[in-house]
GROMACS .gro file of C-alpha atoms in nm:
model
  338
    1MET     CA    1   1.484   1.725  -1.260
    2GLY     CA    2   1.413   1.928  -0.984
    3MET     CA    3   1.145   1.887  -0.668
    4GLU     CA    4   0.853   2.155  -0.733
    5ASP     CA    5   0.606   2.260  -0.472
    6LYS     CA    6   0.237   2.029  -0.425
    7ASP     CA    7   0.049   2.296  -0.677
    8SER     CA    8   0.294   2.222  -0.931
    9ARG     CA    9   0.411   1.897  -0.984
   10TRP     CA   10   0.613   1.663  -1.186
   11PHE     CA   11   0.372   1.570  -1.377
   12ASP     CA   12   0.146   1.902  -1.447
   13VAL     CA   13   0.223   1.913  -1.820
   14ASP     CA   14   0.006   1.916  -2.160
   15PHE     CA   15   0.295   1.623  -2.317
   16VAL     CA   16   0.571   1.375  -2.220
   17PRO     CA   17   0.879   1.533  -2.165
   18ASP     CA   18   1.147   1.355  -2.353
   19ASP     CA   19   1.367   1.208  -2.071
   20TYR     CA   20   1.030   0.972  -2.022
   21ILE     CA   21   0.937   0.876  -2.389
   22PHE     CA   22   1.165   0.544  -2.453
   23SER     CA   23   1.296   0.449  -2.748
   24GLN     CA   24   1.038   0.258  -2.962
   25GLU     CA   25   1.122  -0.115  -2.879
   26ASP     CA   26   0.999  -0.007  -2.519
   27ARG     CA   27   0.716   0.162  -2.590
   28PRO     CA   28   0.383   0.038  -2.554
   29GLN     CA   29   0.198  -0.132  -2.786
   30ASN     CA   30  -0.176  -0.204  -2.824
   31LEU     CA   31  -0.346   0.022  -2.572
   32ASP     CA   32  -0.620   0.014  -2.726
   33VAL     CA   33  -0.704  -0.404  -2.647
   34PRO     CA   34  -0.991  -0.456  -2.410
   35VAL     CA   35  -0.905  -0.504  -2.089
   36SER     CA   36  -0.864  -0.929  -2.045
   37ASP     CA   37  -1.049  -1.167  -1.786
   38SER     CA   38  -0.885  -1.459  -1.871
   39ILE     CA   39  -0.642  -1.401  -1.611
   40PRO     CA   40  -0.822  -1.693  -1.358
   41VAL     CA   41  -1.000  -1.474  -1.058
   42ILE     CA   42  -0.970  -1.792  -0.771
   43ASP     CA   43  -1.244  -1.828  -0.499
   44LEU     CA   44  -1.061  -1.849  -0.216
   45GLY     CA   45  -1.435  -1.936  -0.045
   46LYS     CA   46  -1.489  -2.206  -0.232
   47SER     CA   47  -1.442  -2.625  -0.112
   48MET     CA   48  -1.579  -2.764  -0.360
   49ALA     CA   49  -1.385  -3.064  -0.461
   50VAL     CA   50  -1.204  -3.125  -0.819
   51ASN     CA   51  -0.969  -3.416  -0.922
   52GLY     CA   52  -0.911  -3.531  -0.574
   53ARG     CA   53  -0.831  -3.150  -0.454
   54ILE     CA   54  -1.054  -2.846  -0.298
   55GLN     CA   55  -1.139  -2.682  -0.648
   56PRO     CA   56  -0.924  -2.352  -0.494
   57VAL     CA   57  -0.619  -2.575  -0.503
   58GLU     CA   58  -0.701  -2.741  -0.808
   59ALA     CA   59  -0.713  -2.389  -0.943
   60ILE     CA   60  -0.415  -2.215  -0.794
   61LEU     CA   61  -0.250  -2.469  -0.967
   62THR     CA   62  -0.316  -2.436  -1.297
   63ALA     CA   63  -0.329  -2.078  -1.345
   64SER     CA   64   0.085  -2.131  -1.165
   65LYS     CA   65   0.128  -2.383  -1.445
   66GLU     CA   66   0.019  -2.152  -1.702
   67PHE     CA   67   0.007  -1.781  -1.645
   68GLY     CA   68   0.162  -1.766  -1.323
   69PHE     CA   69  -0.058  -1.515  -1.221
   70PHE     CA   70  -0.430  -1.490  -1.081
   71GLN     CA   71  -0.604  -1.328  -0.821
   72VAL     CA   72  -0.817  -1.401  -0.542
   73ILE     CA   73  -1.139  -1.287  -0.385
   74ASN     CA   74  -1.321  -1.391  -0.074
   75HIS     CA   75  -0.977  -1.430   0.114
   76GLY     CA   76  -1.041  -1.303   0.463
   77VAL     CA   77  -0.843  -0.986   0.442
   78PRO     CA   78  -1.116  -0.732   0.604
   79GLU     CA   79  -1.162  -0.507   0.307
   80LYS     CA   80  -1.200  -0.211   0.595
   81ILE     CA   81  -0.781  -0.274   0.558
   82THR     CA   82  -0.671  -0.305   0.264
   83ALA     CA   83  -0.913   0.029   0.262
   84ASP     CA   84  -0.699   0.227   0.504
   85ALA     CA   85  -0.435   0.140   0.317
   86MET     CA   86  -0.539   0.257  -0.010
   87ASP     CA   87  -0.592   0.525   0.180
   88VAL     CA   88  -0.248   0.638   0.405
   89PHE     CA   89  -0.105   0.542   0.030
   90LYS     CA   90  -0.317   0.838  -0.166
   91GLU     CA   91  -0.196   1.047   0.188
   92PHE     CA   92   0.129   0.943   0.151
   93PHE     CA   93   0.149   1.025  -0.199
   94ASP     CA   94  -0.048   1.353  -0.192
   95LEU     CA   95   0.208   1.509   0.051
   96PRO     CA   96   0.426   1.810  -0.071
   97SER     CA   97   0.739   1.699  -0.239
   98LYS     CA   98   0.978   1.879  -0.058
   99GLU     CA   99   0.789   1.726   0.255
  100THR     CA  100   0.789   1.384   0.108
  101ILE     CA  101   1.247   1.430   0.092
  102GLU     CA  102   1.250   1.616   0.439
  103TYR     CA  103   1.124   1.308   0.663
  104VAL     CA  104   1.327   0.944   0.479
  105PRO     CA  105   1.542   0.826   0.753
  106ARG     CA  106   1.956   0.903   0.772
  107THR     CA  107   1.873   0.495   0.876
  108LYS     CA  108   1.718   0.425   0.455
  109GLY     CA  109   1.474   0.197   0.703
  110TRP     CA  110   1.245   0.388   0.333
  111ILE     CA  111   1.287   0.469   0.018
  112TYR     CA  112   1.077   0.713  -0.199
  113THR     CA  113   1.194   0.817  -0.519
  114SER     CA  114   0.972   1.062  -0.735
  115THR     CA  115   1.077   0.972  -1.136
  116ASP     CA  116   1.328   0.796  -1.108
  117ASN     CA  117   1.599   0.590  -1.377
  118THR     CA  118   1.572   0.348  -1.555
  119LYS     CA  119   1.887   0.125  -1.648
  120VAL     CA  120   1.817   0.319  -2.018
  121GLY     CA  121   1.799   0.669  -1.830
  122VAL     CA  122   1.468   0.780  -1.944
  123HIS     CA  123   1.221   0.895  -1.648
  124LEU     CA  124   0.986   0.592  -1.553
  125TRP     CA  125   0.613   0.715  -1.533
  126ARG     CA  126   0.546   0.682  -1.127
  127GLU     CA  127   0.621   0.761  -0.773
  128ASN     CA  128   0.717   0.478  -0.556
  129VAL     CA  129   0.806   0.388  -0.174
  130LYS     CA  130   0.981   0.111  -0.037
  131HIS     CA  131   1.019  -0.061   0.281
  132LEU     CA  132   1.112  -0.342   0.447
  133CYS     CA  133   0.888  -0.559   0.625
  134HIS     CA  134   1.097  -0.793   0.831
  135PRO     CA  135   1.110  -0.835   1.123
  136LEU     CA  136   0.819  -0.627   1.104
  137GLU     CA  137   0.808  -0.480   1.480
  138GLU     CA  138   1.168  -0.357   1.427
  139CYS     CA  139   1.079  -0.257   1.075
  140VAL     CA  140   0.792  -0.049   1.127
  141GLN     CA  141   0.959   0.209   1.382
  142LEU     CA  142   1.165   0.262   1.012
  143TRP     CA  143   0.862   0.410   0.860
  144PRO     CA  144   0.738   0.690   0.707
  145ASN     CA  145   0.622   0.899   1.050
  146LYS     CA  146   0.361   1.117   0.773
  147PRO     CA  147   0.109   1.072   0.794
  148ALA     CA  148   0.088   1.051   1.112
  149ARG     CA  149  -0.095   0.675   1.098
  150TYR     CA  150   0.129   0.526   0.855
  151GLN     CA  151   0.289   0.238   1.062
  152GLU     CA  152   0.017   0.188   1.285
  153VAL     CA  153  -0.228   0.063   0.930
  154ILE     CA  154   0.103  -0.031   0.689
  155ALA     CA  155   0.155  -0.272   1.032
  156ALA     CA  156  -0.234  -0.407   1.031
  157TYR     CA  157  -0.122  -0.482   0.612
  158ILE     CA  158   0.116  -0.662   0.651
  159LEU     CA  159  -0.017  -0.902   0.957
  160GLU     CA  160  -0.281  -0.979   0.686
  161ILE     CA  161  -0.105  -1.005   0.394
  162GLN     CA  162   0.199  -1.268   0.628
  163LYS     CA  163  -0.223  -1.510   0.698
  164LEU     CA  164  -0.284  -1.500   0.356
  165SER     CA  165   0.015  -1.501   0.156
  166SER     CA  166   0.063  -1.817   0.411
  167ARG     CA  167  -0.261  -1.990   0.319
  168ILE     CA  168  -0.194  -1.968  -0.055
  169LEU     CA  169   0.188  -2.103   0.018
  170GLU     CA  170   0.003  -2.423   0.173
  171MET     CA  171  -0.221  -2.445  -0.084
  172ILE     CA  172   0.046  -2.420  -0.327
  173CYS     CA  173   0.227  -2.712  -0.166
  174GLU     CA  174  -0.114  -2.902  -0.174
  175GLY     CA  175  -0.113  -2.871  -0.560
  176LEU     CA  176   0.276  -2.924  -0.598
  177GLY     CA  177   0.226  -3.230  -0.400
  178LEU     CA  178   0.493  -3.068  -0.127
  179GLU     CA  179   0.473  -3.182   0.239
  180PRO     CA  180   0.247  -2.922   0.479
  181GLY     CA  181   0.444  -2.672   0.636
  182TYR     CA  182   0.759  -2.666   0.270
  183PHE     CA  183   0.753  -2.264   0.293
  184LYS     CA  184   0.738  -2.260   0.711
  185GLY     CA  185   0.999  -2.138   0.854
  186THR     CA  186   1.183  -2.029   0.474
  187SER     CA  187   0.928  -1.788   0.362
  188GLU     CA  188   0.840  -1.384   0.492
  189VAL     CA  189   0.655  -1.017   0.363
  190GLN     CA  190   0.972  -0.960   0.338
  191LEU     CA  191   0.911  -0.618   0.091
  192LEU     CA  192   0.671  -0.336   0.029
  193SER     CA  193   0.610  -0.133  -0.264
  194SER     CA  194   0.356   0.136  -0.371
  195ASN     CA  195   0.357   0.291  -0.671
  196PHE     CA  196   0.200   0.634  -0.810
  197TYR     CA  197   0.080   0.610  -1.139
  198PRO     CA  198  -0.075   0.976  -1.262
  199PRO     CA  199  -0.243   0.974  -1.558
  200CYS     CA  200  -0.017   1.076  -1.860
  201PRO     CA  201  -0.064   1.276  -2.149
  202ASP     CA  202  -0.012   0.953  -2.426
  203PRO     CA  203   0.000   0.667  -2.252
  204SER     CA  204   0.226   0.516  -2.567
  205LEU     CA  205   0.516   0.685  -2.491
  206THR     CA  206   0.630   0.593  -2.180
  207LEU     CA  207   0.580   0.294  -1.936
  208GLY     CA  208   0.468   0.267  -1.490
  209ILE     CA  209   0.707   0.009  -1.479
  210LEU     CA  210   0.953  -0.198  -1.750
  211SER     CA  211   0.964  -0.522  -1.809
  212HIS     CA  212   1.024  -0.712  -1.582
  213GLN     CA  213   0.977  -1.044  -1.295
  214ASP     CA  214   0.982  -1.048  -0.978
  215PRO     CA  215   1.266  -1.217  -0.752
  216SER     CA  216   1.016  -1.373  -0.485
  217LEU     CA  217   0.800  -1.708  -0.457
  218ILE     CA  218   0.433  -1.486  -0.430
  219THR     CA  219   0.474  -1.099  -0.490
  220LEU     CA  220   0.028  -0.997  -0.359
  221VAL     CA  221  -0.095  -0.689  -0.556
  222TYR     CA  222  -0.360  -0.452  -0.411
  223GLN     CA  223  -0.429  -0.269  -0.687
  224GLY     CA  224  -0.787  -0.075  -0.586
  225ASN     CA  225  -1.005  -0.036  -0.943
  226SER     CA  226  -0.757   0.044  -1.140
  227PRO     CA  227  -0.599  -0.105  -1.460
  228GLY     CA  228  -0.282  -0.060  -1.611
  229LEU     CA  229  -0.063  -0.369  -1.435
  230GLN     CA  230  -0.046  -0.633  -1.783
  231VAL     CA  231   0.132  -0.919  -1.859
  232LEU     CA  232   0.261  -1.126  -2.095
  233LYS     CA  233   0.193  -1.462  -2.239
  234ASP     CA  234   0.247  -1.594  -2.565
  235GLY     CA  235   0.421  -1.330  -2.715
  236HIS     CA  236   0.163  -1.107  -2.645
  237TRP     CA  237   0.073  -0.866  -2.349
  238ILE     CA  238  -0.218  -0.924  -2.155
  239ASN     CA  239  -0.433  -0.656  -1.933
  240VAL     CA  240  -0.497  -0.820  -1.589
  241GLY     CA  241  -0.858  -0.689  -1.523
  242ALA     CA  242  -0.930  -0.465  -1.216
  243VAL     CA  243  -1.112  -0.634  -0.983
  244PRO     CA  244  -1.267  -0.452  -0.659
  245ASN     CA  245  -1.141  -0.599  -0.374
  246ALA     CA  246  -0.861  -0.859  -0.496
  247PHE     CA  247  -0.550  -0.911  -0.435
  248VAL     CA  248  -0.341  -1.018  -0.699
  249VAL     CA  249  -0.038  -1.257  -0.699
  250ASN     CA  250   0.226  -1.381  -0.939
  251ILE     CA  251   0.503  -1.670  -0.920
  252GLY     CA  252   0.840  -1.490  -0.852
  253ASN     CA  253   1.147  -1.663  -1.006
  254GLN     CA  254   1.243  -1.860  -0.616
  255LEU     CA  255   0.856  -1.981  -0.690
  256GLU     CA  256   1.000  -2.122  -1.006
  257ILE     CA  257   1.303  -2.262  -0.953
  258ILE     CA  258   1.136  -2.468  -0.643
  259SER     CA  259   0.883  -2.576  -0.886
  260ASN     CA  260   1.185  -2.633  -1.098
  261GLY     CA  261   0.995  -2.550  -1.368
  262LYS     CA  262   0.663  -2.678  -1.324
  263PHE     CA  263   0.549  -2.252  -1.211
  264ARG     CA  264   0.576  -2.030  -1.430
  265SER     CA  265   0.754  -1.650  -1.372
  266MET     CA  266   0.681  -1.428  -1.599
  267ASP     CA  267   0.732  -1.096  -1.737
  268HIS     CA  268   0.511  -0.833  -1.647
  269ARG     CA  269   0.473  -0.409  -1.711
  270VAL     CA  270   0.262  -0.121  -1.591
  271VAL     CA  271   0.097   0.121  -1.901
  272THR     CA  272  -0.048   0.476  -1.793
  273SER     CA  273  -0.312   0.618  -1.864
  274PRO     CA  274  -0.439   0.919  -1.994
  275HIS     CA  275  -0.732   0.952  -1.719
  276GLU     CA  276  -0.713   0.826  -1.422
  277THR     CA  277  -0.474   0.821  -1.128
  278ARG     CA  278  -0.327   0.408  -1.002
  279ILE     CA  279  -0.207   0.294  -0.641
  280SER     CA  280  -0.116  -0.001  -0.640
  281ILE     CA  281   0.036  -0.249  -0.309
  282ALA     CA  282   0.278  -0.505  -0.342
  283THR     CA  283   0.440  -0.737  -0.135
  284PHE     CA  284   0.677  -0.908  -0.157
  285VAL     CA  285   0.711  -1.319   0.030
  286ASN     CA  286   1.070  -1.399  -0.026
  287PRO     CA  287   1.310  -1.691   0.095
  288SER     CA  288   1.469  -1.616   0.407
  289LEU     CA  289   1.820  -1.460   0.314
  290ASP     CA  290   2.006  -1.781   0.407
  291CYS     CA  291   1.794  -2.051   0.267
  292ILE     CA  292   1.960  -2.257  -0.057
  293VAL     CA  293   1.664  -2.243  -0.313
  294GLU     CA  294   1.623  -2.523  -0.547
  295PRO     CA  295   1.424  -2.715  -0.715
  296ALA     CA  296   1.250  -2.976  -0.441
  297LYS     CA  297   1.363  -3.308  -0.357
  298VAL     CA  298   1.039  -3.437  -0.495
  299LEU     CA  299   0.984  -3.326  -0.760
  300VAL     CA  300   1.297  -3.452  -0.888
  301ASN     CA  301   1.356  -3.808  -1.047
  302GLU     CA  302   1.521  -3.973  -1.367
  303SER     CA  303   1.216  -3.810  -1.600
  304GLU     CA  304   1.227  -3.457  -1.450
  305PRO     CA  305   1.538  -3.376  -1.387
  306SER     CA  306   1.636  -3.062  -1.216
  307ARG     CA  307   1.647  -2.739  -1.396
  308TYR     CA  308   1.773  -2.475  -1.160
  309GLN     CA  309   2.126  -2.450  -0.993
  310ALA     CA  310   2.088  -2.448  -0.573
  311ARG     CA  311   2.172  -2.146  -0.468
  312ARG     CA  312   2.108  -1.930  -0.133
  313TYR     CA  313   1.852  -1.681  -0.171
  314LYS     CA  314   2.080  -1.371  -0.080
  315ASP     CA  315   2.351  -1.456  -0.342
  316TYR     CA  316   2.033  -1.459  -0.581
  317VAL     CA  317   1.935  -1.091  -0.518
  318HIS     CA  318   2.111  -0.849  -0.361
  319ARG     CA  319   1.997  -0.543  -0.035
  320ASN     CA  320   2.151  -0.259  -0.186
  321LYS     CA  321   1.931   0.120  -0.096
  322ALA     CA  322   1.632  -0.084  -0.367
  323PHE     CA  323   1.616  -0.289  -0.105
  324GLY     CA  324   1.639  -0.632  -0.363
  325ASP     CA  325   1.693  -0.519  -0.742
  326HIS     CA  326   1.776  -0.890  -0.912
  327THR     CA  327   2.150  -0.945  -0.960
  328VAL     CA  328   2.095  -1.248  -1.115
  329THR     CA  329   1.801  -1.378  -1.307
  330ILE     CA  330   1.542  -1.652  -1.390
  331GLN     CA  331   1.805  -1.797  -1.714
  332ASN     CA  332   2.068  -1.720  -1.550
  333ALA     CA  333   1.980  -1.993  -1.235
  334MET     CA  334   1.881  -2.268  -1.509
  335ILE     CA  335   2.132  -2.575  -1.593
  336SER     CA  336   2.178  -2.623  -1.932
  337GLU     CA  337   2.108  -2.842  -2.172
  338SER     CA  338   2.441  -2.841  -2.340
   0.00000   0.00000   0.00000
């Protein structure tokens, strides 16, 4: 699809073009179901003891086992930081298309895609920008320089995500019975991916993102106040509610492996809306590339044998132009019981 000027962008249409229409099996179903409130919302500010643990730890443990997803509030990230980041991405996606393309550095420090193809050759109903974030001091110089404050604002956002993700991983350590600091030095905020989902004439025909799992330890998503994210649980798609000033946290493949299957990395996708624009900011907290990922030894014994093979993280994903697409799925990492 050719790039057009800002006054006539690819999504300014009255019907869904053929090359955005998914096959019947991939199309979203039950779009009229009310937004579910069943994904746990966890208040990180609470310190009440439950079952010998502080309340957020117990709640994170339960949510990670049951849903592989939860939302956190009172998380300590200043609202100005998240608001500024969302504003910058709104400005970025509003840049004239030719200008956005023009400023992609030759070094491939970041990637912008508009109407990218899926594996089946159908376009996703989104625009996307993604870039590496570690080490932050080096990566920030390669990020977009339009809007002018992009690098400064998003670097401040990443620093807050580093603090919040470390805090959540420490709670996960406590919940699983791992020694404090288990993830210290082996987890990094490696990648940011921001998606722009414009209104769609017929959301029943297309998707913003196909069903997938994340190859991360954990992924933190700020979605403002926009619905659209769905999680597959017990064969049904559940809508994740848009809780103001919350972060959605989902368990990635690597944490499922480290937990020896106690935590679940769940399929999730994004559906579109006929009226609302959705902008999300996803940050992927991954092991370092040379880290060997395997079930934590304290979680493996005679009655609970290791369910996953040990593998270097860099062998789990490949670092191509998409900055970390899957090459090995969680199923491939599982040890066969036959």
